[in-house]
Short mmCIF file of C-alpha atoms in Angstrom, two decimals:
data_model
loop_
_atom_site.label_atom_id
_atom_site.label_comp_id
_atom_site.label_asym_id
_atom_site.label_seq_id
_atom_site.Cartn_x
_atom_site.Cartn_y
_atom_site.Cartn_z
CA UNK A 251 -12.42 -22.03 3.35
CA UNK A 252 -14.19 -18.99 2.68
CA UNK A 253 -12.58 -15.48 1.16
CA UNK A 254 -14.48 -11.90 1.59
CA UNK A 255 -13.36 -9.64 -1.06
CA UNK A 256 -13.89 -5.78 -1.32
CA UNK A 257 -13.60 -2.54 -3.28
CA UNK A 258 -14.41 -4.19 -6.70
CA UNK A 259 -10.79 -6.29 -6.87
CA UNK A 260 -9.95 -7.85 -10.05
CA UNK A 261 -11.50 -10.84 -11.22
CA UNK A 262 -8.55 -12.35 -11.10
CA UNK A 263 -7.96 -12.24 -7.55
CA UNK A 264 -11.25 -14.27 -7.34
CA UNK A 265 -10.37 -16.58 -9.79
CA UNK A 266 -6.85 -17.10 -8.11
CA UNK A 267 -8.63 -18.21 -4.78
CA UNK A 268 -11.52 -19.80 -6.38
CA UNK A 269 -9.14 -22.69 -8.53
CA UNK A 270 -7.25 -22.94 -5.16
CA UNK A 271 -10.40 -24.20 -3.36
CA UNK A 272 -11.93 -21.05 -1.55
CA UNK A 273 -15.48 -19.69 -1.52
CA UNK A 274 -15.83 -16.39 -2.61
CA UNK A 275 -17.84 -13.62 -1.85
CA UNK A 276 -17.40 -10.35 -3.12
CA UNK A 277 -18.95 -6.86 -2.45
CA UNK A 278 -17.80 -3.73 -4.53
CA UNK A 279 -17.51 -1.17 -2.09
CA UNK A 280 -15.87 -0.46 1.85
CA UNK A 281 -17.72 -1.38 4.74
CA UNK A 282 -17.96 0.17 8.02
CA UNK A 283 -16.16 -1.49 11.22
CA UNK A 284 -19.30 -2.71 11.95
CA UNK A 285 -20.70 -4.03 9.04
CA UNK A 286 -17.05 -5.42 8.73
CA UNK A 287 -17.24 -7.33 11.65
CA UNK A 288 -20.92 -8.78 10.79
CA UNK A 289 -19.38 -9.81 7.31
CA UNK A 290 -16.12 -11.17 8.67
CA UNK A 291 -18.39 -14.51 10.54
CA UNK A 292 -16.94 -17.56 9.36
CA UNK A 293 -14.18 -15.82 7.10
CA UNK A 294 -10.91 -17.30 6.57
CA UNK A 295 -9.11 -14.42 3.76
CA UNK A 296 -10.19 -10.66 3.74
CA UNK A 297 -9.19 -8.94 0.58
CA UNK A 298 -9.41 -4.71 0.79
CA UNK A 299 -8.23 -2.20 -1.10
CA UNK A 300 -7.43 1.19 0.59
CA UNK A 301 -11.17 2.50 2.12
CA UNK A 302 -11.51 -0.41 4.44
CA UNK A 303 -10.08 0.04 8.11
CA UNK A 304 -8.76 -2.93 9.67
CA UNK A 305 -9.30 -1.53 12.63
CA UNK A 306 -7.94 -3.31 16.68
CA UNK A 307 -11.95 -3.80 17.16
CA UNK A 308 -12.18 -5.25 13.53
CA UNK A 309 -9.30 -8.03 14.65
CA UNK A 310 -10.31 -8.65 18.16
CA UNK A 311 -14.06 -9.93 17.06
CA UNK A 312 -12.79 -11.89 14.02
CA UNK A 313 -9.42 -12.87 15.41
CA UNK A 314 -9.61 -16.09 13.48
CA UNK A 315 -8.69 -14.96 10.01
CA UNK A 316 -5.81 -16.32 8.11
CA UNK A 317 -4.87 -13.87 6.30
CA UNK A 318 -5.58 -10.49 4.89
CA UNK A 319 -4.83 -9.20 1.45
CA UNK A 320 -4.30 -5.20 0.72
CA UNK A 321 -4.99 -5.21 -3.13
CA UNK A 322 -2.69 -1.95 -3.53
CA UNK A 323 0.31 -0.19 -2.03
CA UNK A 324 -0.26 1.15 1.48
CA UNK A 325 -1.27 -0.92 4.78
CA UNK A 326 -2.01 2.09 6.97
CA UNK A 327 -5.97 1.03 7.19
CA UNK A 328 -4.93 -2.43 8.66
CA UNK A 329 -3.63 -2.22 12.35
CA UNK A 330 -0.59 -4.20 11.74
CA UNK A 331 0.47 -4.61 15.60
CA UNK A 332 -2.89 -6.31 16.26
CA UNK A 333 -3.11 -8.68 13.17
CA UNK A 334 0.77 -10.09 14.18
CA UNK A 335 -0.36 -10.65 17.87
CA UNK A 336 -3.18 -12.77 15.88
CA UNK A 337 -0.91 -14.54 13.89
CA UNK A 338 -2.95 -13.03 10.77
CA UNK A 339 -0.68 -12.49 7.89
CA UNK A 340 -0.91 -9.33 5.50
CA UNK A 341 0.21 -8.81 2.13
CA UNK A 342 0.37 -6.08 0.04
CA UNK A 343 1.71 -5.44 -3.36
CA UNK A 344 4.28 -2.33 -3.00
CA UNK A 345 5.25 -3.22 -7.02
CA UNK A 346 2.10 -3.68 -8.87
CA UNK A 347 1.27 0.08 -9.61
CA UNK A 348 4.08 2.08 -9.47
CA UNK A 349 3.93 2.67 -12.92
CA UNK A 350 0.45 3.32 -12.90
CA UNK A 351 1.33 6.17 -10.44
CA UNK A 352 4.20 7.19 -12.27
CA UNK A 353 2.24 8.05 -15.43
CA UNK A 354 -0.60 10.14 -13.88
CA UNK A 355 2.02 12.09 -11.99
CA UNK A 356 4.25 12.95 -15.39
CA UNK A 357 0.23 13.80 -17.07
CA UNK A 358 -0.80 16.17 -14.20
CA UNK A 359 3.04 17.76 -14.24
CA UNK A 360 2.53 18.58 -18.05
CA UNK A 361 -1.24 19.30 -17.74
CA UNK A 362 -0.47 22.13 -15.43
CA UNK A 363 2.50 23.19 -16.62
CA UNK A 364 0.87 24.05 -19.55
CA UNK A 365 -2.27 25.19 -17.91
CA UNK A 366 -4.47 22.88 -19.87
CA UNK A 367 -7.19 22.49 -17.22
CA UNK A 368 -7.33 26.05 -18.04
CA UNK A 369 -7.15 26.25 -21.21
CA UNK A 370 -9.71 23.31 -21.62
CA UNK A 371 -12.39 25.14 -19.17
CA UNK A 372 -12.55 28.46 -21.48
CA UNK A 373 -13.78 26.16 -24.67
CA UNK A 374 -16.02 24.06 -22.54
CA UNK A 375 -17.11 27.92 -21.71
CA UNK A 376 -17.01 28.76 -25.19
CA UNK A 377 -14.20 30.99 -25.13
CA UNK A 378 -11.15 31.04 -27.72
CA UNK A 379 -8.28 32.16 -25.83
CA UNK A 380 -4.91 30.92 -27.16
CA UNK A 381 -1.98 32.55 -25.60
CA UNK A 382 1.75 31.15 -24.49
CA UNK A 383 0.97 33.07 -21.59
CA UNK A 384 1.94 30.82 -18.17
CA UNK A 385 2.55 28.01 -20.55
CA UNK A 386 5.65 25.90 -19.88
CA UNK A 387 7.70 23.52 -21.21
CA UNK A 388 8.81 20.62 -18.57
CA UNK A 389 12.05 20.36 -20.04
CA UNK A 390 14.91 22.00 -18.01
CA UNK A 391 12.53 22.50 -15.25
CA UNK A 392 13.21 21.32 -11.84
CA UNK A 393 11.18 18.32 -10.03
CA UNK A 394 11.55 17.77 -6.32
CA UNK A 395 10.20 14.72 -5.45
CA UNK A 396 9.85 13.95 -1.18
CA UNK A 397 9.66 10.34 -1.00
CA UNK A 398 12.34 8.21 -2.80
CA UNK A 399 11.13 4.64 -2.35
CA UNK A 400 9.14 2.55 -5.29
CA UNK A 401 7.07 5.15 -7.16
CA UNK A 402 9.48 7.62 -6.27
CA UNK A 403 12.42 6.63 -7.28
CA UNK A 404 10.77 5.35 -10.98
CA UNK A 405 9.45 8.88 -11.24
CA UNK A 406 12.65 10.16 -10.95
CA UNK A 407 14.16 7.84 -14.00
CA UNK A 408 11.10 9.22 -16.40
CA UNK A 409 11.14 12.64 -15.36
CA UNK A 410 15.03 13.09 -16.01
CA UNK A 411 14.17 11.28 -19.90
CA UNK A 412 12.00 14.18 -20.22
CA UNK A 413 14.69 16.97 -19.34
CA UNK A 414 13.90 17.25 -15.73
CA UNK A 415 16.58 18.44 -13.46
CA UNK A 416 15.48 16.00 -10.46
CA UNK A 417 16.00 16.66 -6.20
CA UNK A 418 14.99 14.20 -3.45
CA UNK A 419 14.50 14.26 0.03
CA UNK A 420 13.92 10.68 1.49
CA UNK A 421 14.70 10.32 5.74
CA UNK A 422 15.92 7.19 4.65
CA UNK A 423 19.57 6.59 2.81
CA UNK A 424 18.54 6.39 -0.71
CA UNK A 425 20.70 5.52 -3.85
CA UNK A 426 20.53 8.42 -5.94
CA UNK A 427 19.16 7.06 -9.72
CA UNK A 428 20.81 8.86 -12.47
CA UNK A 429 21.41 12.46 -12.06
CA UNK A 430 19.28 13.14 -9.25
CA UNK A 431 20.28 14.98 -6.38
CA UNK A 432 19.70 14.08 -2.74
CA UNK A 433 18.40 17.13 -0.43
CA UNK A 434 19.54 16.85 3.40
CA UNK A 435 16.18 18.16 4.11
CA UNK A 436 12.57 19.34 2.97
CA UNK A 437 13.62 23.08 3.09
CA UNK A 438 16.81 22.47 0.98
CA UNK A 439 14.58 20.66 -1.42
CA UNK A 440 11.83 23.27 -1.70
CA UNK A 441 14.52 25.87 -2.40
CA UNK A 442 15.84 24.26 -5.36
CA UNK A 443 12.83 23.10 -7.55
CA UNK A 444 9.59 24.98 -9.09
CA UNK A 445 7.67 21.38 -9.12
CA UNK A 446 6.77 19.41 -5.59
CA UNK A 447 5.23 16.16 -5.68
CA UNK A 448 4.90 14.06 -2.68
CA UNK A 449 5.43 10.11 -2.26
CA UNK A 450 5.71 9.53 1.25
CA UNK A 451 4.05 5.83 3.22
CA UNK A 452 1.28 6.31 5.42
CA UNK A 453 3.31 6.19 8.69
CA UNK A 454 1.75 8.42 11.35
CA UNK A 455 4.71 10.48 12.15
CA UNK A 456 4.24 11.62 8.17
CA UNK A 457 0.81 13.20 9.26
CA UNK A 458 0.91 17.03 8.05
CA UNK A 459 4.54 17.66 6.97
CA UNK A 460 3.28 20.03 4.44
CA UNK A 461 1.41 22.35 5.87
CA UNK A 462 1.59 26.31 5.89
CA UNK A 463 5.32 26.70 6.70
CA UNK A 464 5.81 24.25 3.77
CA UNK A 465 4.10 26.10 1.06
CA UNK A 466 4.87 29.55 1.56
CA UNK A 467 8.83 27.87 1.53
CA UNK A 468 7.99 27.16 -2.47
CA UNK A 469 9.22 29.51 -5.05
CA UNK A 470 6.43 31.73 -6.31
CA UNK A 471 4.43 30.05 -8.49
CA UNK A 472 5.66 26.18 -8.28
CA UNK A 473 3.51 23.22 -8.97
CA UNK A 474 1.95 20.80 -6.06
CA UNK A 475 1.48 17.42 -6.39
CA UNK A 476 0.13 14.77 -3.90
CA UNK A 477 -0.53 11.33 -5.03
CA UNK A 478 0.46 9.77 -2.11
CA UNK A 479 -1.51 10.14 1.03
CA UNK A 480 -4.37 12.21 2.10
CA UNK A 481 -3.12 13.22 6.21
CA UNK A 482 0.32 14.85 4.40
CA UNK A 483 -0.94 18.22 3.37
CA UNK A 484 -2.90 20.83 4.47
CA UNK A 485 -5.52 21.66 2.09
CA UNK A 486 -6.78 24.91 3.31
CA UNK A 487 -3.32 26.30 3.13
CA UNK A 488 -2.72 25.15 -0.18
CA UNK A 489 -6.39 26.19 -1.16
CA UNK A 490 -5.25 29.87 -0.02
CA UNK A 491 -1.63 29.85 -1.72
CA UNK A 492 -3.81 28.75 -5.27
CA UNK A 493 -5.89 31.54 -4.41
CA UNK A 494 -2.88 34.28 -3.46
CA UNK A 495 -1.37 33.27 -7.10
CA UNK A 496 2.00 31.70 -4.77
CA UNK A 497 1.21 28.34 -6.12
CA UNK A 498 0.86 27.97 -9.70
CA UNK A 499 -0.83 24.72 -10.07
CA UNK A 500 -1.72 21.63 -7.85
CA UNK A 501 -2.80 18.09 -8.66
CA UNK A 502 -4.36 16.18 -5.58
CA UNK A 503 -5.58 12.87 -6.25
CA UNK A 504 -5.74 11.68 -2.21
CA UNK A 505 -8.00 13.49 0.70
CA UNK A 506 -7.68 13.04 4.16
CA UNK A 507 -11.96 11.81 4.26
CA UNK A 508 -12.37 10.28 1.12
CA UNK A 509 -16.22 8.78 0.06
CA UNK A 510 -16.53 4.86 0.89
CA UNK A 511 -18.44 4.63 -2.63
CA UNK A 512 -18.59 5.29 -5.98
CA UNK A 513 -21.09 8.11 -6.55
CA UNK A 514 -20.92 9.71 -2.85
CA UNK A 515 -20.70 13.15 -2.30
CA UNK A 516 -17.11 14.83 -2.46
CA UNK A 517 -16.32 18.18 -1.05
CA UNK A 518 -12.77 19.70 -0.68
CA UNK A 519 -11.41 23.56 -0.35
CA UNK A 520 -9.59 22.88 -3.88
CA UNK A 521 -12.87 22.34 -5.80
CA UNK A 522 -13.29 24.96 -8.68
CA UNK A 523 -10.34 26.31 -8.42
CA UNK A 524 -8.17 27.21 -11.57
CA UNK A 525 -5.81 25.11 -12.78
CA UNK A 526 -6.07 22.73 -10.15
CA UNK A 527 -6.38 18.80 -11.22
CA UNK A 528 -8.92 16.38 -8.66
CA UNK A 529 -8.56 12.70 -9.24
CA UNK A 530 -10.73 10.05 -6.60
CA UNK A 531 -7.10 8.80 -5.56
CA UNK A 532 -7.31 6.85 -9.34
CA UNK A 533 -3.25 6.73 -9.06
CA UNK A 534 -2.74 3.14 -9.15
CA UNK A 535 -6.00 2.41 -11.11
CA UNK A 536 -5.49 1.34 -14.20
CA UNK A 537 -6.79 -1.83 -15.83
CA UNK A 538 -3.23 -3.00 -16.52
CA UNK A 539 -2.06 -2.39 -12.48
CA UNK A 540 -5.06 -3.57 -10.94
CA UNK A 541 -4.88 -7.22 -12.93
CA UNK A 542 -1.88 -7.43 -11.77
CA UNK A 543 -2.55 -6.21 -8.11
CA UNK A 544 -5.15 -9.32 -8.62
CA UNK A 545 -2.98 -11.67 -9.53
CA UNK A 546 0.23 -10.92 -7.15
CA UNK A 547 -1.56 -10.16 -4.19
CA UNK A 548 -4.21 -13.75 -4.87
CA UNK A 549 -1.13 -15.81 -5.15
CA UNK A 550 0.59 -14.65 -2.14
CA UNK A 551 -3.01 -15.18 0.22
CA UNK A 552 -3.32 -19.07 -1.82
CA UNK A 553 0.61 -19.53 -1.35
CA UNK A 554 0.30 -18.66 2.36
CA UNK A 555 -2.87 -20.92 2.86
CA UNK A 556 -1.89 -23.81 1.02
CA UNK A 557 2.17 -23.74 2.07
CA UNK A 558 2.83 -21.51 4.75
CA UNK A 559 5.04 -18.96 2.11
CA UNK A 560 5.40 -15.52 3.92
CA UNK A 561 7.36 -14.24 0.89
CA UNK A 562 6.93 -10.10 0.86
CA UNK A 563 4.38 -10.23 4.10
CA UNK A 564 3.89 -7.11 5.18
CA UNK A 565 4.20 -8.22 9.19
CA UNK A 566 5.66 -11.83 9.44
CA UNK A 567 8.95 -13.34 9.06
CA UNK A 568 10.03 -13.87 5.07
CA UNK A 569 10.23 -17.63 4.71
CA UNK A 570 9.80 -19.44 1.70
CA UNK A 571 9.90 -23.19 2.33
CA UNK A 572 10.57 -25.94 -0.02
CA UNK A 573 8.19 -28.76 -0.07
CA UNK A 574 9.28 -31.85 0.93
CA UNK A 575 7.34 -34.77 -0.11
CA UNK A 576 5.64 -36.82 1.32
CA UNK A 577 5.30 -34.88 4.43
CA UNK A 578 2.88 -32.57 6.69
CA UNK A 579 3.43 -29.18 6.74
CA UNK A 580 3.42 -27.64 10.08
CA UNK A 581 3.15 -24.06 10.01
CA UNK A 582 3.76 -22.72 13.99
CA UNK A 583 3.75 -18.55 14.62
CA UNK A 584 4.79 -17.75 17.82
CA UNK A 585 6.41 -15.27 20.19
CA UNK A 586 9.96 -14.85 19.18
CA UNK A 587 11.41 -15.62 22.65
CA UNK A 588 14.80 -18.10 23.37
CA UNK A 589 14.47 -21.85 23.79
CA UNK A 590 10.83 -22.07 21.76
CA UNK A 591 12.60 -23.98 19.01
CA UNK A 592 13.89 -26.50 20.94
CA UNK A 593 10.89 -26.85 23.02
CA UNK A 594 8.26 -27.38 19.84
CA UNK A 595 11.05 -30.00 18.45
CA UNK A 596 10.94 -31.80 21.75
CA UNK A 597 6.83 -32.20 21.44
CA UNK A 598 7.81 -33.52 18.11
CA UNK A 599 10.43 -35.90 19.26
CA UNK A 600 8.14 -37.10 22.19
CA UNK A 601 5.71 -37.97 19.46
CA UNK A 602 8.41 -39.74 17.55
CA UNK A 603 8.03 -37.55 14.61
CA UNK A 604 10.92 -37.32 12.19
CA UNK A 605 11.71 -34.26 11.14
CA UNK A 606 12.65 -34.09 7.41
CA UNK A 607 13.11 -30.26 6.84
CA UNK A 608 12.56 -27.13 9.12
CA UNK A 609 13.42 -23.52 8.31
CA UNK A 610 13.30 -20.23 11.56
CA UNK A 611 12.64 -16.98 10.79
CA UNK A 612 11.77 -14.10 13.06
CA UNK A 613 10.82 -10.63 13.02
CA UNK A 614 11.08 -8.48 15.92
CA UNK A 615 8.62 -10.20 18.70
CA UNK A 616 7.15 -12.60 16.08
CA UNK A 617 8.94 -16.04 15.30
CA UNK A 618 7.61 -18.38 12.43
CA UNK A 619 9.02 -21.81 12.20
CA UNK A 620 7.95 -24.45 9.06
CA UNK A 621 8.51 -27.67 9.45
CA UNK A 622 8.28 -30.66 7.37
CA UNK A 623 7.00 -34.19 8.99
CA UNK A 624 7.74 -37.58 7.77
CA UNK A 625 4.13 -38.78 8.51
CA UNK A 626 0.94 -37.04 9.93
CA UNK A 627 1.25 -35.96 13.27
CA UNK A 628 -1.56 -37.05 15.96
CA UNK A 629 -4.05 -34.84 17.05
CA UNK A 630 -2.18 -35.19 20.46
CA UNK A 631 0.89 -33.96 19.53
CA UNK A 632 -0.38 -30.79 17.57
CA UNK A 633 -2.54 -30.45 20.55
CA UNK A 634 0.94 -29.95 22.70
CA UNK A 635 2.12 -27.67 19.78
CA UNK A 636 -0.74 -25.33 19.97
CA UNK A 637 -0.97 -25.19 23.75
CA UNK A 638 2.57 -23.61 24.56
CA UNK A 639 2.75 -20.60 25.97
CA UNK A 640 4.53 -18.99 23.23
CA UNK A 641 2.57 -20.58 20.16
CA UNK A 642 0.09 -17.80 18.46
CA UNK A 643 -1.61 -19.72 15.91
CA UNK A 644 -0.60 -23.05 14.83
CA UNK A 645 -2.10 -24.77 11.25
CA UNK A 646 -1.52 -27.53 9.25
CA UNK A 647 -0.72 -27.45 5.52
#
């Protein structure tokens, strides 16, 4: 079998694959839905990072992958609908760099709360200019943080440890970690704090909700943060509150059209602006979080391959079936409608095929079934398998 691995992944990742019995090929930066589909011929794993789209087109010319692998946190470049109608499993790893993320959101609150991009600029300029002047401490300051799920959620343990009063606003019911206080919306939120940092998924229906309204709702002269995705915020509108003096300080390290490679051109309405912090959406890249990106998210592609585990897919059923030897491993996705159960297990008993373990899960329209086989089934049989109606991809492990 053959992997295709992008965006300069970890090592490990191909290391991971490679012992399990893949050929790799790797290329270190995004490709275009075209080139995509040209490299995707005779590929069995895809492993991207976040500049790749995994686009309907992508999937419908190279709708025999296995499996795809999104070495980070969001999935919003793969169209998930498309891949489950496939039967092609994604994984992600929504764990790996959190912390990573944490830490350069906690740097870039400090860093502008004490106006060191400032500060640093007039030295690089040649200028001695120490003053107290719009420098603040963090401590008994006020965070708001919109977006309470992995990163978060962690944020909001570290920030309180360094005297933060913390707010949340999350659509979702969220446990409230230590002394933080839940908002029942963004404008109670924005009300409250003189620090906004966003943490939202890439869902579409998140697209621009912080725009114009949003920022002139800040106190006068908060703090803006966005580590989380690009489509959120509206950049000219924060560009002008910088500008105005309303907003204090902003750290962006996400854009809504970010450069497919290292060493493109980058232009944004925040450039050269003072006390404003631009990362190339480095949030979850350090060495430490992308090893382990490597490793968790290369396990879960060779687990998948090799034994049919869905544990932590992003868009099939969570199963995690025990092996039971010696047997075949029949691994059946199909469309989660009543009866299909019983039907497969009748092919089986037609083909006098004992059954020695089987374990069902579904998920919404999608049903995955795993079944254990006291001998090798005939080509016949899995033939009858793969040809009913409600079978979407049907392999053999």
């Amino acid at each position: 079998m053959r992997a295709l691995l992008l965006e300069n992944l970890h090592p490990l990742a191909s290391t991971i694959l490679r012992d399990a019995g893949f050929e790799i090929e790797t290329r270190s930066g995004a490709l275009s839905e075209d080139d995509l589909i040209d490299a995707l011929e005779g590929v069995d794993l895809l492993g991207i990072r976040s500049k790749t789209d995994v686009t309907e087109r992508v999937l419908a010319a190279r709708g025999d992958l296995t499996a795809i692998g999104a070495f980070c946190i969001g999935v919003n470049q793969i169209d998930l609908p498309a891949a489950t109608r496939r039967g092609i499993a994604v994984f992600n790893a929504p764990f790996s760099n959190t912390r990573s993320v944490v830490e350069l959101a906690i740097a870039d609150i400090i860093a502008l709360a004490r106006r060191l991009t400032v500060r640093d600029k007039a030295l690089h300029d040649g200028v001695w200019d120490k003053s107290a002047a719009g420098s603040h401490e963090v401590r008994g300051r006020t965070l708001g943080i919109v977006g309470y799920g992995n990163i978060g959620s962690q944020l909001s343990v570290v920030a309180e440890m360094l005297g933060m009063k913390v707010f949340f606003y999350d659509t979702d019911d969220k446990l409230a970690l230590g002394n933080a206080t839940r908002c029942g919306s963004l404008a109670e939120l924005l009300d409250n704090v003189e620090t906004v940092t966003l943490h939202v998924d890439g869902r579409q229906g998140n697209a621009g909700i912080f725009g114009r309204e949003q920022i002139a709702m800040m106190k006068p002269r908060s703090i803006f943060l966005n580590l989380s995705r690009g489509f959120l915020v509206d950049y000219e509108a924060l560009a002008e509150g910088i500008a105005s003096g309303h907003v204090a300080g902003a750290a962006v390290d996400v854009f809504p059209d970010e450069p497919r490679n290292r060493g493109d051109h980058f232009d944004s309405p925040l450039r050269g602006l003072d006390n404003v912090i631009l990362t190339p959406h480095v949030g979850g890249s350090t060495e430490e979080a992308q090893e382990d990106i490597g490793r968790f998210v290369g396990a879960k592609l060779r687990d998948y391959v090799q034994h049919g585990v869905t544990s932590l897919s992003v868009n099939l059923p969570t199963l995690t079936p025990e092996r039971a030897e010696p047997a075949q491993r029949i691994a059946h996705l199909h469309a989660n409608t009543p009866g299909v159960l019983a039907r497969a297990n009748q092919v089986l008993a037609d083909a006098e095929v004992n059954i020695e373990r089987q374990v069902l899960g579904t998920r919404g329209e999608c049903g995955y079934v795993v079944t254990d086989v006291g001998a090798p089934m005939s080509e016949d049989a899995l033939a009858k398998l793969a040809a009913m109606e409600e079978t979407v991809r049907l392999r053999t492990v």
